[in-house]
mmCIF file of C-alpha atoms in Angstrom:
data_model
loop_
_atom_site.group_PDB
_atom_site.id
_atom_site.type_symbol
_atom_site.label_atom_id
_atom_site.label_comp_id
_atom_site.label_asym_id
_atom_site.label_seq_id
_atom_site.Cartn_x
_atom_site.Cartn_y
_atom_site.Cartn_z
ATOM 1 C CA MET A 14 88.863 106.831 203.381
ATOM 2 C CA THR A 15 89.709 104.289 200.673
ATOM 3 C CA THR A 16 87.722 101.217 199.667
ATOM 4 C CA TYR A 17 90.013 98.282 198.842
ATOM 5 C CA LEU A 18 89.112 94.995 197.185
ATOM 6 C CA LEU A 19 91.605 92.203 197.938
ATOM 7 C CA ALA A 20 91.287 89.306 195.494
ATOM 8 C CA GLY A 21 92.628 85.797 195.977
ATOM 9 C CA GLY A 22 92.124 82.586 197.799
ATOM 10 C CA GLY A 23 91.838 78.871 197.303
ATOM 11 C CA THR A 24 94.827 77.827 199.394
ATOM 12 C CA ALA A 25 96.513 79.071 202.556
ATOM 13 C CA GLY A 26 99.359 80.343 200.370
ATOM 14 C CA HIS A 27 96.996 82.898 198.864
ATOM 15 C CA VAL A 28 94.653 83.533 201.813
ATOM 16 C CA ASN A 29 97.229 84.175 204.553
ATOM 17 C CA PRO A 30 99.148 87.001 202.809
ATOM 18 C CA LEU A 31 95.809 88.493 201.737
ATOM 19 C CA LEU A 32 94.603 88.557 205.335
ATOM 20 C CA ALA A 33 97.933 89.989 206.537
ATOM 21 C CA VAL A 34 97.531 92.901 204.102
ATOM 22 C CA ALA A 35 93.867 93.331 205.065
ATOM 23 C CA ASP A 36 94.903 93.591 208.718
ATOM 24 C CA GLY A 37 97.703 96.003 207.789
ATOM 25 C CA LEU A 38 95.336 98.286 205.873
ATOM 26 C CA ARG A 39 92.803 98.265 208.686
ATOM 27 C CA ALA A 40 95.452 98.915 211.345
ATOM 28 C CA ARG A 41 96.818 101.873 209.388
ATOM 29 C CA ASP A 42 93.420 103.406 208.706
ATOM 30 C CA PRO A 43 90.468 102.066 210.730
ATOM 31 C CA GLU A 44 88.166 104.116 208.473
ATOM 32 C CA ALA A 45 89.252 102.256 205.322
ATOM 33 C CA THR A 46 86.835 99.706 203.868
ATOM 34 C CA VAL A 47 88.494 96.366 203.129
ATOM 35 C CA LEU A 48 86.519 93.850 201.099
ATOM 36 C CA VAL A 49 87.717 90.407 200.000
ATOM 37 C CA LEU A 50 86.892 88.695 196.710
ATOM 38 C CA GLY A 51 87.011 84.908 196.617
ATOM 39 C CA THR A 52 85.046 81.763 195.825
ATOM 40 C CA ARG A 53 82.654 79.698 197.923
ATOM 41 C CA GLU A 54 84.887 76.634 197.629
ATOM 42 C CA GLY A 55 88.227 78.063 198.767
ATOM 43 C CA LEU A 56 89.735 78.351 202.221
ATOM 44 C CA GLU A 57 88.739 82.028 202.187
ATOM 45 C CA ALA A 58 85.059 81.069 202.581
ATOM 46 C CA ARG A 59 85.850 80.117 206.196
ATOM 47 C CA LEU A 60 88.864 82.251 207.108
ATOM 48 C CA VAL A 61 87.789 85.662 205.766
ATOM 49 C CA PRO A 62 84.480 86.003 207.682
ATOM 50 C CA GLN A 63 86.238 84.520 210.734
ATOM 51 C CA ARG A 64 88.663 87.453 210.607
ATOM 52 C CA GLY A 65 85.831 89.972 210.381
ATOM 53 C CA TYR A 66 85.961 90.911 206.675
ATOM 54 C CA GLU A 67 83.123 90.861 204.162
ATOM 55 C CA LEU A 68 83.628 88.153 201.532
ATOM 56 C CA LEU A 69 82.257 88.828 198.071
ATOM 57 C CA THR A 70 82.072 85.618 196.065
ATOM 58 C CA ILE A 71 82.273 84.834 192.370
ATOM 59 C CA ASP A 72 81.983 81.577 190.467
ATOM 60 C CA LYS A 73 85.134 79.461 190.420
ATOM 61 C CA VAL A 74 86.448 79.457 186.842
ATOM 62 C CA PRO A 75 89.658 77.406 186.453
ATOM 63 C CA PHE A 76 91.830 78.080 183.406
ATOM 64 C CA PRO A 77 91.348 75.166 180.993
ATOM 65 C CA ARG A 78 94.421 72.918 180.759
ATOM 66 C CA ARG A 79 93.232 70.771 177.844
ATOM 67 C CA PRO A 80 90.686 71.020 175.025
ATOM 68 C CA ASN A 81 87.435 69.614 176.404
ATOM 69 C CA GLY A 82 83.906 70.670 177.340
ATOM 70 C CA ALA A 83 85.169 72.862 180.170
ATOM 71 C CA ALA A 84 87.460 74.684 177.746
ATOM 72 C CA LEU A 85 84.550 75.386 175.427
ATOM 73 C CA ALA A 86 82.501 76.775 178.307
ATOM 74 C CA PHE A 87 85.387 78.815 179.720
ATOM 75 C CA PRO A 88 84.977 82.110 177.771
ATOM 76 C CA ALA A 89 81.340 82.542 178.783
ATOM 77 C CA ARG A 90 81.973 81.527 182.392
ATOM 78 C CA PHE A 91 84.990 83.835 182.674
ATOM 79 C CA ALA A 92 83.016 86.742 181.172
ATOM 80 C CA ARG A 93 80.278 86.120 183.735
ATOM 81 C CA ALA A 94 82.841 86.185 186.592
ATOM 82 C CA VAL A 95 84.286 89.460 185.280
ATOM 83 C CA LYS A 96 80.770 90.911 185.150
ATOM 84 C CA GLN A 97 80.204 89.857 188.778
ATOM 85 C CA VAL A 98 83.371 91.697 189.864
ATOM 86 C CA ARG A 99 82.502 94.815 187.869
ATOM 87 C CA THR A 100 79.143 94.922 189.663
ATOM 88 C CA TYR A 101 80.885 94.642 193.051
ATOM 89 C CA ILE A 102 83.332 97.425 192.132
ATOM 90 C CA ARG A 103 80.491 99.772 191.216
ATOM 91 C CA GLU A 104 78.184 98.861 194.098
ATOM 92 C CA HIS A 105 80.885 99.284 196.758
ATOM 93 C CA GLY A 106 82.777 102.182 195.199
ATOM 94 C CA VAL A 107 86.029 100.220 195.068
ATOM 95 C CA GLU A 108 89.013 102.515 194.486
ATOM 96 C CA ALA A 109 91.890 100.022 194.519
ATOM 97 C CA VAL A 110 92.311 96.300 193.903
ATOM 98 C CA ILE A 111 95.154 94.141 195.243
ATOM 99 C CA GLY A 112 95.348 90.595 193.879
ATOM 100 C CA PHE A 113 97.192 87.615 195.311
ATOM 101 C CA GLY A 114 96.620 84.988 192.644
ATOM 102 C CA GLY A 115 94.143 82.135 192.646
ATOM 103 C CA TYR A 116 90.799 81.722 190.937
ATOM 104 C CA ALA A 117 89.354 85.079 192.009
ATOM 105 C CA SER A 118 92.285 87.210 190.840
ATOM 106 C CA ALA A 119 92.140 86.934 187.047
ATOM 107 C CA PRO A 120 88.515 88.140 186.797
ATOM 108 C CA ALA A 121 89.353 90.874 189.321
ATOM 109 C CA TYR A 122 92.257 92.166 187.216
ATOM 110 C CA VAL A 123 90.148 92.268 184.044
ATOM 111 C CA ALA A 124 87.214 93.902 185.835
ATOM 112 C CA ALA A 125 89.449 96.529 187.476
ATOM 113 C CA ARG A 126 91.018 97.414 184.145
ATOM 114 C CA ARG A 127 87.618 97.796 182.481
ATOM 115 C CA GLU A 128 86.333 99.928 185.370
ATOM 116 C CA ARG A 129 89.518 102.014 185.265
ATOM 117 C CA VAL A 130 90.365 101.104 188.860
ATOM 118 C CA PRO A 131 94.116 100.692 189.522
ATOM 119 C CA PHE A 132 95.248 97.268 190.664
ATOM 120 C CA VAL A 133 98.379 95.802 192.213
ATOM 121 C CA VAL A 134 99.577 92.195 191.933
ATOM 122 C CA HIS A 135 101.399 90.224 194.647
ATOM 123 C CA GLU A 136 103.048 86.917 193.749
ATOM 124 C CA ALA A 137 103.929 84.643 196.671
ATOM 125 C CA ASN A 138 105.806 81.951 194.730
ATOM 126 C CA ALA A 139 109.122 82.113 192.928
ATOM 127 C CA ARG A 140 107.346 80.616 189.903
ATOM 128 C CA PRO A 141 104.267 82.769 189.259
ATOM 129 C CA GLY A 142 100.784 81.455 188.643
ATOM 130 C CA MET A 143 98.888 82.083 185.428
ATOM 131 C CA ALA A 144 96.493 84.680 186.869
ATOM 132 C CA ASN A 145 99.357 86.856 188.073
ATOM 133 C CA VAL A 146 101.327 86.467 184.847
ATOM 134 C CA LEU A 147 98.332 87.877 182.991
ATOM 135 C CA GLY A 148 97.606 90.562 185.599
ATOM 136 C CA ALA A 149 101.189 91.807 185.754
ATOM 137 C CA ARG A 150 101.001 92.997 182.141
ATOM 138 C CA THR A 151 98.677 95.896 182.963
ATOM 139 C CA ALA A 152 99.002 96.255 186.749
ATOM 140 C CA ALA A 153 99.862 99.583 188.346
ATOM 141 C CA ALA A 154 102.588 97.725 190.269
ATOM 142 C CA VAL A 155 103.789 94.163 190.891
ATOM 143 C CA GLY A 156 105.242 92.922 194.175
ATOM 144 C CA VAL A 157 107.066 89.596 194.545
ATOM 145 C CA ALA A 158 108.039 87.579 197.595
ATOM 146 C CA PHE A 159 111.280 86.126 196.203
ATOM 147 C CA PRO A 160 114.141 87.652 194.206
ATOM 148 C CA GLY A 161 114.306 86.549 190.591
ATOM 149 C CA THR A 162 110.570 85.850 190.242
ATOM 150 C CA PRO A 163 109.934 86.188 186.482
ATOM 151 C CA LEU A 164 107.095 88.727 186.532
ATOM 152 C CA ARG A 165 107.077 91.874 184.453
ATOM 153 C CA ARG A 166 108.055 94.943 186.554
ATOM 154 C CA GLY A 167 108.165 92.813 189.688
ATOM 155 C CA GLU A 168 109.548 94.585 192.777
ATOM 156 C CA LEU A 169 110.839 92.617 195.754
ATOM 157 C CA VAL A 170 108.582 93.310 198.751
ATOM 158 C CA GLY A 171 108.756 89.971 200.543
ATOM 159 C CA MET A 172 105.863 87.990 201.963
ATOM 160 C CA PRO A 173 103.090 89.580 204.019
ATOM 161 C CA LEU A 174 103.232 87.496 207.194
ATOM 162 C CA ARG A 175 100.849 86.678 210.028
ATOM 163 C CA ARG A 176 101.113 89.092 212.948
ATOM 164 C CA GLU A 177 101.955 86.286 215.388
ATOM 165 C CA ILE A 178 105.051 85.528 213.287
ATOM 166 C CA VAL A 179 106.074 89.163 212.737
ATOM 167 C CA ASP A 180 105.882 89.911 216.480
ATOM 168 C CA LEU A 181 107.314 86.587 217.668
ATOM 169 C CA ASP A 182 109.998 86.856 220.363
ATOM 170 C CA ARG A 183 111.419 83.343 220.222
ATOM 171 C CA ALA A 184 113.659 83.632 223.272
ATOM 172 C CA ALA A 185 110.874 85.013 225.459
ATOM 173 C CA LEU A 186 108.498 82.201 224.468
ATOM 174 C CA ARG A 187 110.918 79.269 224.597
ATOM 175 C CA ALA A 188 110.053 78.114 228.126
ATOM 176 C CA GLU A 189 106.298 78.299 227.432
ATOM 177 C CA ALA A 190 106.794 76.465 224.151
ATOM 178 C CA ALA A 191 108.809 73.691 225.801
ATOM 179 C CA ALA A 192 106.102 73.243 228.439
ATOM 180 C CA GLU A 193 103.404 73.135 225.732
ATOM 181 C CA PHE A 194 105.123 70.237 223.966
ATOM 182 C CA GLY A 195 106.618 68.491 227.004
ATOM 183 C CA LEU A 196 110.226 69.163 226.003
ATOM 184 C CA ASP A 197 113.296 70.490 227.810
ATOM 185 C CA PRO A 198 113.927 74.203 227.051
ATOM 186 C CA GLU A 199 117.657 73.721 227.711
ATOM 187 C CA ARG A 200 118.150 71.139 224.960
ATOM 188 C CA PRO A 201 118.068 71.878 221.207
ATOM 189 C CA VAL A 202 115.020 70.960 219.140
ATOM 190 C CA LEU A 203 114.607 69.756 215.548
ATOM 191 C CA LEU A 204 111.187 70.813 214.235
ATOM 192 C CA VAL A 205 109.801 68.571 211.472
ATOM 193 C CA PHE A 206 106.637 69.350 209.530
ATOM 194 C CA GLY A 207 105.282 69.001 206.018
ATOM 195 C CA GLY A 208 102.508 71.555 205.816
ATOM 196 C CA SER A 209 98.935 71.257 207.040
ATOM 197 C CA LEU A 210 98.553 67.739 205.639
ATOM 198 C CA GLY A 211 102.012 66.557 206.666
ATOM 199 C CA ALA A 212 104.378 64.813 204.292
ATOM 200 C CA GLN A 213 104.698 61.065 204.036
ATOM 201 C CA ARG A 214 108.291 61.289 202.826
ATOM 202 C CA LEU A 215 109.378 63.309 205.870
ATOM 203 C CA ASN A 216 107.470 61.020 208.235
ATOM 204 C CA GLU A 217 109.124 57.895 206.821
ATOM 205 C CA ALA A 218 112.588 59.458 207.012
ATOM 206 C CA ILE A 219 112.109 60.417 210.668
ATOM 207 C CA ALA A 220 110.522 57.047 211.540
ATOM 208 C CA GLY A 221 113.802 55.419 210.534
ATOM 209 C CA SER A 222 116.178 57.951 212.089
ATOM 210 C CA TRP A 223 114.623 59.469 215.222
ATOM 211 C CA ARG A 224 116.832 57.445 217.556
ATOM 212 C CA ASP A 225 119.960 58.840 215.869
ATOM 213 C CA ILE A 226 118.652 62.381 216.357
ATOM 214 C CA LEU A 227 117.955 61.786 220.048
ATOM 215 C CA ASP A 228 121.368 60.103 220.436
ATOM 216 C CA ALA A 229 122.940 63.310 219.057
ATOM 217 C CA GLY A 230 121.583 65.141 222.109
ATOM 218 C CA TRP A 231 118.664 66.761 220.303
ATOM 219 C CA GLN A 232 114.924 66.636 220.824
ATOM 220 C CA ILE A 233 112.259 66.341 218.087
ATOM 221 C CA LEU A 234 108.983 68.172 217.649
ATOM 222 C CA HIS A 235 107.280 66.363 214.769
ATOM 223 C CA ALA A 236 103.983 67.321 213.125
ATOM 224 C CA THR A 237 102.979 64.266 211.099
ATOM 225 C CA GLY A 238 99.797 65.704 209.533
ATOM 226 C CA ASP A 239 96.164 64.924 210.271
ATOM 227 C CA ARG A 240 96.006 62.031 207.824
ATOM 228 C CA SER A 241 99.083 60.224 209.110
ATOM 229 C CA ASP A 242 98.799 56.916 210.940
ATOM 230 C CA MET A 243 102.468 56.967 211.985
ATOM 231 C CA PRO A 244 102.666 55.494 215.513
ATOM 232 C CA ASP A 245 104.075 57.618 218.322
ATOM 233 C CA PRO A 246 107.075 55.801 219.809
ATOM 234 C CA GLY A 247 106.468 57.601 223.128
ATOM 235 C CA ALA A 248 110.169 58.260 223.594
ATOM 236 C CA SER A 249 111.429 60.930 225.979
ATOM 237 C CA GLY A 250 112.479 63.986 223.992
ATOM 238 C CA TYR A 251 110.282 63.114 220.994
ATOM 239 C CA ALA A 252 107.045 65.111 220.865
ATOM 240 C CA MET A 253 104.754 63.893 218.069
ATOM 241 C CA ARG A 254 101.616 65.807 217.091
ATOM 242 C CA ARG A 255 99.217 65.283 214.201
ATOM 243 C CA TYR A 256 98.779 69.033 213.828
ATOM 244 C CA LEU A 257 100.354 72.141 215.390
ATOM 245 C CA ASP A 258 97.701 74.650 216.461
ATOM 246 C CA ARG A 259 100.388 76.988 217.805
ATOM 247 C CA MET A 260 102.968 77.325 215.043
ATOM 248 C CA ASP A 261 104.362 80.364 216.881
ATOM 249 C CA LEU A 262 105.305 78.155 219.841
ATOM 250 C CA ALA A 263 106.765 75.508 217.528
ATOM 251 C CA PHE A 264 108.933 78.143 215.838
ATOM 252 C CA ALA A 265 109.954 79.552 219.241
ATOM 253 C CA LEU A 266 111.371 76.151 220.160
ATOM 254 C CA ALA A 267 113.034 75.263 216.847
ATOM 255 C CA ASP A 268 116.838 75.338 216.559
ATOM 256 C CA LEU A 269 116.746 73.627 213.154
ATOM 257 C CA ILE A 270 113.806 72.865 210.854
ATOM 258 C CA LEU A 271 113.238 70.002 208.422
ATOM 259 C CA SER A 272 110.275 70.854 206.199
ATOM 260 C CA ARG A 273 108.741 71.335 202.779
ATOM 261 C CA SER A 274 109.446 74.654 201.090
ATOM 262 C CA GLY A 275 106.104 76.270 200.396
ATOM 263 C CA SER A 276 106.381 80.026 199.922
ATOM 264 C CA ALA A 277 104.882 80.967 203.305
ATOM 265 C CA THR A 278 106.970 78.335 205.106
ATOM 266 C CA VAL A 279 110.245 79.584 203.618
ATOM 267 C CA SER A 280 109.297 83.215 204.235
ATOM 268 C CA GLU A 281 108.370 82.634 207.881
ATOM 269 C CA ILE A 282 111.436 80.506 208.653
ATOM 270 C CA SER A 283 113.788 83.038 207.039
ATOM 271 C CA ALA A 284 112.072 85.978 208.740
ATOM 272 C CA LEU A 285 112.625 84.281 212.107
ATOM 273 C CA GLY A 286 116.272 83.512 211.351
ATOM 274 C CA ILE A 287 116.000 79.725 211.791
ATOM 275 C CA PRO A 288 118.372 77.393 209.879
ATOM 276 C CA ALA A 289 116.513 74.884 207.720
ATOM 277 C CA VAL A 290 116.766 71.733 205.658
ATOM 278 C CA TYR A 291 114.223 71.992 202.851
ATOM 279 C CA VAL A 292 112.713 69.036 201.011
ATOM 280 C CA PRO A 293 110.735 70.528 198.101
ATOM 281 C CA TYR A 294 107.468 68.828 197.275
ATOM 282 C CA ALA A 295 108.027 66.985 194.013
ATOM 283 C CA VAL A 296 104.493 67.478 192.680
ATOM 284 C CA GLY A 297 103.429 70.668 190.878
ATOM 285 C CA ASN A 298 105.460 72.935 188.635
ATOM 286 C CA GLY A 299 108.641 72.954 190.702
ATOM 287 C CA GLU A 300 107.878 76.169 192.572
ATOM 288 C CA GLN A 301 108.884 74.769 195.983
ATOM 289 C CA ARG A 302 112.447 74.210 194.812
ATOM 290 C CA LEU A 303 112.584 77.770 193.501
ATOM 291 C CA ASN A 304 111.058 79.153 196.703
ATOM 292 C CA ALA A 305 113.987 77.781 198.674
ATOM 293 C CA ALA A 306 116.654 78.944 196.199
ATOM 294 C CA ALA A 307 117.437 82.356 197.743
ATOM 295 C CA ALA A 308 117.795 80.910 201.258
ATOM 296 C CA ILE A 309 120.026 78.104 199.995
ATOM 297 C CA GLU A 310 122.183 80.466 197.930
ATOM 298 C CA ALA A 311 122.603 82.725 200.964
ATOM 299 C CA GLY A 312 123.703 79.777 203.113
ATOM 300 C CA ALA A 313 120.616 79.909 205.360
ATOM 301 C CA ALA A 314 119.393 76.458 204.360
ATOM 302 C CA VAL A 315 120.333 73.224 202.652
ATOM 303 C CA LEU A 316 118.246 71.249 200.172
ATOM 304 C CA ILE A 317 117.550 67.541 199.965
ATOM 305 C CA GLU A 318 115.548 66.362 196.973
ATOM 306 C CA ASP A 319 112.305 64.587 197.826
ATOM 307 C CA GLY A 320 113.352 61.281 196.293
ATOM 308 C CA GLN A 321 116.646 61.357 198.223
ATOM 309 C CA LEU A 322 115.198 61.909 201.709
ATOM 310 C CA THR A 323 115.709 58.591 203.450
ATOM 311 C CA PRO A 324 116.626 57.640 207.032
ATOM 312 C CA GLU A 325 120.176 57.087 205.764
ATOM 313 C CA ARG A 326 120.273 60.618 204.302
ATOM 314 C CA VAL A 327 119.053 62.047 207.605
ATOM 315 C CA ARG A 328 121.871 60.210 209.362
ATOM 316 C CA SER A 329 124.520 61.299 206.845
ATOM 317 C CA GLU A 330 123.476 64.935 206.349
ATOM 318 C CA VAL A 331 121.087 66.172 209.034
ATOM 319 C CA VAL A 332 122.621 64.506 212.103
ATOM 320 C CA PRO A 333 126.118 65.951 211.430
ATOM 321 C CA LEU A 334 124.503 69.396 211.114
ATOM 322 C CA LEU A 335 122.991 68.942 214.584
ATOM 323 C CA GLY A 336 126.499 68.621 215.962
ATOM 324 C CA ASP A 337 127.968 71.555 214.018
ATOM 325 C CA ASP A 338 127.248 74.629 216.161
ATOM 326 C CA VAL A 339 129.456 76.879 214.026
ATOM 327 C CA ARG A 340 127.691 76.007 210.782
ATOM 328 C CA ARG A 341 124.234 76.448 212.293
ATOM 329 C CA ALA A 342 125.221 79.843 213.706
ATOM 330 C CA SER A 343 126.364 80.874 210.232
ATOM 331 C CA MET A 344 123.055 79.658 208.779
ATOM 332 C CA ARG A 345 121.141 81.686 211.393
ATOM 333 C CA GLN A 346 122.982 84.863 210.423
ATOM 334 C CA ALA A 347 122.341 84.218 206.725
ATOM 335 C CA ALA A 348 118.618 83.598 207.369
ATOM 336 C CA GLU A 349 118.311 86.924 209.154
ATOM 337 C CA LEU A 350 119.813 88.659 206.102
ATOM 338 C CA VAL A 351 117.619 86.913 203.525
ATOM 339 C CA GLY A 352 114.390 87.031 205.536
ATOM 340 C CA SER A 353 112.035 89.943 206.100
ATOM 341 C CA ARG A 354 109.299 90.697 208.615
ATOM 342 C CA THR A 355 108.085 93.785 206.759
ATOM 343 C CA GLY A 356 106.378 92.221 203.719
ATOM 344 C CA THR A 357 102.954 93.596 204.676
ATOM 345 C CA GLU A 358 104.195 97.159 205.103
ATOM 346 C CA ASP A 359 106.357 96.954 201.973
ATOM 347 C CA LEU A 360 103.489 95.727 199.788
ATOM 348 C CA ILE A 361 101.145 98.413 201.148
ATOM 349 C CA ALA A 362 103.810 101.056 200.478
ATOM 350 C CA LEU A 363 104.204 99.770 196.910
ATOM 351 C CA ALA A 364 100.439 99.938 196.462
ATOM 352 C CA ASP A 365 100.339 103.478 197.886
ATOM 353 C CA ARG A 366 102.978 104.657 195.414
ATOM 354 C CA ALA A 367 101.317 102.983 192.464
ATOM 355 C CA LEU A 368 97.796 104.110 193.311
ATOM 356 C CA ALA A 369 98.915 107.712 193.871
ATOM 357 C CA HIS A 370 99.857 108.070 190.188
#
């Protein structure tokens, strides 16, 4: 029986793969102890206990980005966070640490090294975060979700995915999905979403082009985001939702997807073999563009820059794709080749090999 400490959190991009691996470890060995290290402020504070895992918390210590008071206080605060993790490792008899990036990971890597406990790093983005860059230098092994991720000794394992995505039978669920959203299962569907908060750019582009999409014989399932005030035109064949509680049903219905290109989004879409048009979020360090690169290079997706997504661009680029069955079939085949549903098992296998040495 092994005691694992999984470190990460803050955003869904860190928490969801962490929970997928936690579930994978528990399914493989019900006797294993799986603990999660996070902060009180991150998404993990709600999701981890909900899933039945014990959450051990440390103080949130962001890396300083500029010389100020916070930068001066950083060394002492970081040392205190490392001390907190070392105490947890000793008290719980932790034998292996797996980190997923985020505020909790850097102190976990340092604490594991000082306690001589092996640790493994998983990087979900094509452009790695600072915590994982530092952790990869002394990790027992490093797993990455995307090819070409610049992390020392990184091995491609893919993204640990939610079970409902891994086990999704799209064809079997299509009729149920169509009924859920009030659409016709016999007609193709364009799924549009911009992440949990939606995306104003995508909403504006669809607001000015939805009639053209319907005129092409397609239907639209559009998640605008909770904060959107975009009015629902109430047109037949256009299902608008603020939020999609059942992403599995949305994916089951999708014949083409227009979305942002967060790491989990790209990984899930590719794993399911769905053609996509990605519009990388323009804020941040450019990781969304890199996340989509492998799918685009393989021919599974096309890219439209955020500043270029307009109703006119939808009409000139997306609408012709709706009418090109041959091209979409080719994109589906490419997505199936570039995507993987075994990220959880592959990361656990990597950890097993590394921790056995």
